[in-house]
PDB file of C-alpha atoms in Angstrom:
ATOM      1  CA  MET H 212      23.745  -1.428  -6.395  1.00  0.00           C
ATOM      2  CA  SER H 213      23.318  -1.062  -2.691  1.00  0.00           C
ATOM      3  CA  LEU H 214      19.894  -1.185  -1.085  1.00  0.00           C
ATOM      4  CA  ASN H 215      20.295   2.474  -0.115  1.00  0.00           C
ATOM      5  CA  ALA H 216      21.102   3.497  -3.692  1.00  0.00           C
ATOM      6  CA  GLU H 217      18.090   1.360  -4.932  1.00  0.00           C
ATOM      7  CA  HIS H 218      15.844   2.989  -2.313  1.00  0.00           C
ATOM      8  CA  ALA H 219      16.905   6.496  -3.444  1.00  0.00           C
ATOM      9  CA  ARG H 220      15.886   5.591  -7.012  1.00  0.00           C
ATOM     10  CA  GLN H 221      12.372   4.452  -5.976  1.00  0.00           C
ATOM     11  CA  PRO H 222       9.556   6.950  -6.139  1.00  0.00           C
ATOM     12  CA  ARG H 223       8.040   7.971  -2.879  1.00  0.00           C
ATOM     13  CA  THR H 224       4.331   7.887  -2.338  1.00  0.00           C
ATOM     14  CA  GLY H 225       2.789  10.647  -0.274  1.00  0.00           C
ATOM     15  CA  GLY H 226      -0.515  12.101   0.574  1.00  0.00           C
ATOM     16  CA  PRO H 227      -3.103  13.539  -1.750  1.00  0.00           C
ATOM     17  CA  ASP H 228      -1.197  16.841  -2.200  1.00  0.00           C
ATOM     18  CA  ASP H 229       1.941  14.964  -3.389  1.00  0.00           C
ATOM     19  CA  PRO H 230       2.290  15.534  -7.139  1.00  0.00           C
ATOM     20  CA  ALA H 231       3.644  11.999  -7.447  1.00  0.00           C
ATOM     21  CA  THR H 232       0.313  10.460  -6.361  1.00  0.00           C
ATOM     22  CA  GLN H 233      -1.819  12.684  -8.718  1.00  0.00           C
ATOM     23  CA  SER H 234      -2.828  11.176 -12.063  1.00  0.00           C
ATOM     24  CA  ALA H 235      -0.388  11.931 -14.813  1.00  0.00           C
ATOM     25  CA  PRO H 236       0.153  10.329 -18.153  1.00  0.00           C
ATOM     26  CA  GLN H 237       2.988   7.819 -17.862  1.00  0.00           C
ATOM     27  CA  ALA H 238       4.649   5.651 -20.485  1.00  0.00           C
ATOM     28  CA  PRO H 239       3.945   1.946 -20.203  1.00  0.00           C
ATOM     29  CA  ARG H 240       6.561   0.102 -18.260  1.00  0.00           C
ATOM     30  CA  THR H 241       8.354  -2.438 -20.376  1.00  0.00           C
ATOM     31  CA  GLU H 242      10.624  -5.168 -19.016  1.00  0.00           C
ATOM     32  CA  PRO H 243      12.617  -7.813 -20.739  1.00  0.00           C
ATOM     33  CA  ASP H 244      11.353 -11.316 -20.528  1.00  0.00           C
ATOM     34  CA  HIS H 245      14.217 -12.332 -18.286  1.00  0.00           C
ATOM     35  CA  ALA H 246      13.733  -9.518 -15.773  1.00  0.00           C
ATOM     36  CA  PRO H 247      13.150 -10.724 -12.313  1.00  0.00           C
ATOM     37  CA  ARG H 248       9.621 -10.558 -11.103  1.00  0.00           C
ATOM     38  CA  GLU H 249       8.453  -9.236  -7.796  1.00  0.00           C
ATOM     39  CA  PRO H 250       7.407 -12.246  -5.640  1.00  0.00           C
ATOM     40  CA  GLY H 251       3.784 -13.132  -6.317  1.00  0.00           C
ATOM     41  CA  ALA H 252       3.273 -10.441  -9.028  1.00  0.00           C
ATOM     42  CA  ALA H 253       2.697 -10.830 -12.691  1.00  0.00           C
ATOM     43  CA  ALA H 254       4.190  -8.278 -15.063  1.00  0.00           C
ATOM     44  CA  ASP H 255       0.869  -6.524 -15.775  1.00  0.00           C
ATOM     45  CA  SER H 256      -0.673  -7.231 -12.352  1.00  0.00           C
ATOM     46  CA  PRO H 257      -2.265  -4.102 -10.816  1.00  0.00           C
ATOM     47  CA  ASP H 258      -1.150  -5.238  -7.435  1.00  0.00           C
ATOM     48  CA  ARG H 259       2.555  -5.394  -8.383  1.00  0.00           C
ATOM     49  CA  GLY H 260       4.862  -4.336  -5.629  1.00  0.00           C
ATOM     50  CA  ALA H 261       4.499  -2.378  -2.392  1.00  0.00           C
ATOM     51  CA  GLY H 262       3.452   0.846  -4.162  1.00  0.00           C
ATOM     52  CA  GLN H 263      -0.040  -0.368  -4.532  1.00  0.00           C
ATOM     53  CA  ASP H 264      -2.606   1.364  -2.436  1.00  0.00           C
ATOM     54  CA  LEU H 265      -3.640  -0.162   0.855  1.00  0.00           C
ATOM     55  CA  VAL H 266      -7.188   0.876   0.051  1.00  0.00           C
ATOM     56  CA  SER H 267      -8.322   1.549  -3.478  1.00  0.00           C
ATOM     57  CA  GLN H 268      -9.116   5.145  -4.527  1.00  0.00           C
ATOM     58  CA  ASP H 269     -12.774   4.289  -4.974  1.00  0.00           C
ATOM     59  CA  GLU H 270     -13.017   2.753  -1.503  1.00  0.00           C
ATOM     60  CA  ARG H 271     -11.157   5.731   0.007  1.00  0.00           C
ATOM     61  CA  ASP H 272     -13.585   8.086  -1.649  1.00  0.00           C
ATOM     62  CA  LYS H 273     -16.507   6.117  -0.303  1.00  0.00           C
ATOM     63  CA  LEU H 274     -15.151   5.910   3.257  1.00  0.00           C
ATOM     64  CA  THR H 275     -14.121   9.603   3.159  1.00  0.00           C
ATOM     65  CA  LEU H 276     -17.714  10.529   2.122  1.00  0.00           C
ATOM     66  CA  ARG H 277     -19.183   8.387   4.978  1.00  0.00           C
ATOM     67  CA  LEU H 278     -16.850  10.096   7.436  1.00  0.00           C
ATOM     68  CA  GLN H 279     -17.730  13.570   6.123  1.00  0.00           C
ATOM     69  CA  GLN H 280     -21.504  12.694   6.375  1.00  0.00           C
ATOM     70  CA  ALA H 281     -20.922  11.577   9.987  1.00  0.00           C
ATOM     71  CA  LEU H 282     -19.158  14.932  10.748  1.00  0.00           C
ATOM     72  CA  THR H 283     -21.956  17.037   9.256  1.00  0.00           C
ATOM     73  CA  SER H 284     -24.653  15.128  10.928  1.00  0.00           C
ATOM     74  CA  PHE H 285     -23.156  15.547  14.438  1.00  0.00           C
ATOM     75  CA  VAL H 286     -25.275  18.591  15.329  1.00  0.00           C
ATOM     76  CA  ASP H 287     -28.601  16.852  14.563  1.00  0.00           C
ATOM     77  CA  SER H 288     -27.565  13.349  15.868  1.00  0.00           C
ATOM     78  CA  PRO H 289     -24.354  13.375  17.795  1.00  0.00           C
ATOM     79  CA  ARG H 290     -24.495   9.752  18.950  1.00  0.00           C
ATOM     80  CA  GLU H 291     -25.217   8.384  15.483  1.00  0.00           C
ATOM     81  CA  ALA H 292     -22.483  10.515  14.015  1.00  0.00           C
ATOM     82  CA  VAL H 293     -19.935   9.052  16.448  1.00  0.00           C
ATOM     83  CA  GLU H 294     -21.240   5.531  15.811  1.00  0.00           C
ATOM     84  CA  GLU H 295     -20.758   6.023  12.024  1.00  0.00           C
ATOM     85  CA  ALA H 296     -17.246   7.480  12.477  1.00  0.00           C
ATOM     86  CA  ASP H 297     -16.475   4.374  14.601  1.00  0.00           C
ATOM     87  CA  ALA H 298     -17.737   2.115  11.914  1.00  0.00           C
ATOM     88  CA  VAL H 299     -15.735   3.879   9.256  1.00  0.00           C
ATOM     89  CA  LEU H 300     -12.538   3.585  11.303  1.00  0.00           C
ATOM     90  CA  ASP H 301     -13.330  -0.124  11.928  1.00  0.00           C
ATOM     91  CA  GLU H 302     -13.715  -0.713   8.196  1.00  0.00           C
ATOM     92  CA  VAL H 303     -10.534   1.094   7.237  1.00  0.00           C
ATOM     93  CA  ALA H 304      -8.607  -0.868   9.903  1.00  0.00           C
ATOM     94  CA  ALA H 305     -10.079  -4.110   8.621  1.00  0.00           C
ATOM     95  CA  ARG H 306      -9.218  -3.311   5.011  1.00  0.00           C
ATOM     96  CA  PHE H 307      -5.630  -2.416   5.926  1.00  0.00           C
ATOM     97  CA  THR H 308      -5.318  -5.643   7.942  1.00  0.00           C
ATOM     98  CA  ASP H 309      -6.679  -7.713   5.120  1.00  0.00           C
ATOM     99  CA  THR H 310      -4.529  -6.050   2.509  1.00  0.00           C
ATOM    100  CA  LEU H 311      -1.304  -6.358   4.679  1.00  0.00           C
ATOM    101  CA  THR H 312      -2.060  -9.968   5.520  1.00  0.00           C
ATOM    102  CA  GLU H 313      -2.392 -10.819   1.810  1.00  0.00           C
ATOM    103  CA  ARG H 314       0.711  -8.957   0.851  1.00  0.00           C
ATOM    104  CA  ARG H 315       2.711 -10.749   3.571  1.00  0.00           C
ATOM    105  CA  ARG H 316       1.353 -14.114   2.411  1.00  0.00           C
ATOM    106  CA  ILE H 317       2.418 -13.369  -1.136  1.00  0.00           C
ATOM    107  CA  LEU H 318       5.925 -12.105  -0.085  1.00  0.00           C
ATOM    108  CA  ARG H 319       6.519 -15.142   2.136  1.00  0.00           C
ATOM    109  CA  ALA H 320       5.500 -17.482  -0.659  1.00  0.00           C
ATOM    110  CA  GLY H 321       8.069 -15.889  -2.865  1.00  0.00           C
ATOM    111  CA  TRP H 322      11.107 -16.038  -0.591  1.00  0.00           C
ATOM    112  CA  GLN H 323      10.383 -19.058   1.559  1.00  0.00           C
ATOM    113  CA  ASP H 324      10.795 -21.288  -1.488  1.00  0.00           C
ATOM    114  CA  THR H 325      14.160 -23.099  -0.944  1.00  0.00           C
ATOM    115  CA  HIS H 326      15.124 -22.230  -4.537  1.00  0.00           C
ATOM    116  CA  ALA H 327      14.647 -18.496  -4.200  1.00  0.00           C
ATOM    117  CA  GLN H 328      17.504 -16.754  -5.934  1.00  0.00           C
ATOM    118  CA  THR H 329      19.396 -13.751  -4.491  1.00  0.00           C
ATOM    119  CA  GLU H 330      17.569 -11.341  -6.772  1.00  0.00           C
ATOM    120  CA  GLU H 331      14.176 -12.620  -5.596  1.00  0.00           C
ATOM    121  CA  LEU H 332      15.215 -12.193  -2.039  1.00  0.00           C
ATOM    122  CA  ARG H 333      16.461  -8.681  -2.656  1.00  0.00           C
ATOM    123  CA  LEU H 334      13.129  -7.776  -4.236  1.00  0.00           C
ATOM    124  CA  ALA H 335      11.282  -9.331  -1.298  1.00  0.00           C
ATOM    125  CA  LEU H 336      13.487  -7.313   1.160  1.00  0.00           C
ATOM    126  CA  ARG H 337      12.758  -4.159  -0.760  1.00  0.00           C
ATOM    127  CA  GLN H 338       8.966  -4.765  -0.595  1.00  0.00           C
ATOM    128  CA  TYR H 339       9.190  -5.392   3.134  1.00  0.00           C
ATOM    129  CA  ARG H 340      11.165  -2.187   3.535  1.00  0.00           C
ATOM    130  CA  GLU H 341       8.725  -0.129   1.399  1.00  0.00           C
ATOM    131  CA  ILE H 342       5.580  -1.433   3.225  1.00  0.00           C
ATOM    132  CA  THR H 343       7.109  -0.986   6.643  1.00  0.00           C
ATOM    133  CA  GLU H 344       8.318   2.523   5.857  1.00  0.00           C
ATOM    134  CA  ARG H 345       4.833   3.466   4.566  1.00  0.00           C
ATOM    135  CA  LEU H 346       3.258   2.171   7.755  1.00  0.00           C
ATOM    136  CA  LEU H 347       5.795   4.006   9.955  1.00  0.00           C
ATOM    137  CA  HIS H 348       5.237   7.148   7.989  1.00  0.00           C
ATOM    138  CA  MET H 349       1.499   6.859   8.569  1.00  0.00           C
ATOM    139  CA  SER H 350       2.062   6.467  12.272  1.00  0.00           C
ATOM    140  CA  ALA H 351       4.073   9.649  12.510  1.00  0.00           C
ATOM    141  CA  PRO H 352       2.283  12.918  13.817  1.00  0.00           C
ATOM    142  CA  ALA H 353       0.900  15.074  11.045  1.00  0.00           C
ATOM    143  CA  GLY H 354       3.403  17.357   9.461  1.00  0.00           C
ATOM    144  CA  GLN H 355       6.361  15.060   9.864  1.00  0.00           C
TER     145      GLN H 355
END
């Protein structure tokens, strides 16, 4: 199967309004024992693959609340509101950087092994593509 065909089969993650990202019951994923594993990921690992959130839902909720509180406090304390918004942005950027650095480390460890098989390399390439596309999508203007 070509990479483009494989890509078309993969679910796309979107924003909070995307039905694919909303909670829905799903059947447990089963794989044969001989199925290739994504580099650095165990079969039941919560951080398996590139589809994992860059920031957990719990952390997103906390950071969103802090930002909302900064916005609502602007009238009473404009400087403090902007300082808090700056701190929230700084924390989000740091979490993204930490998460991406760790994912890159895990990916590299999987494919830089001189014994890596073609399937392991294909999975690594797919993860690089998915992560990069997500980042590029985030950098696009709203509505695109």
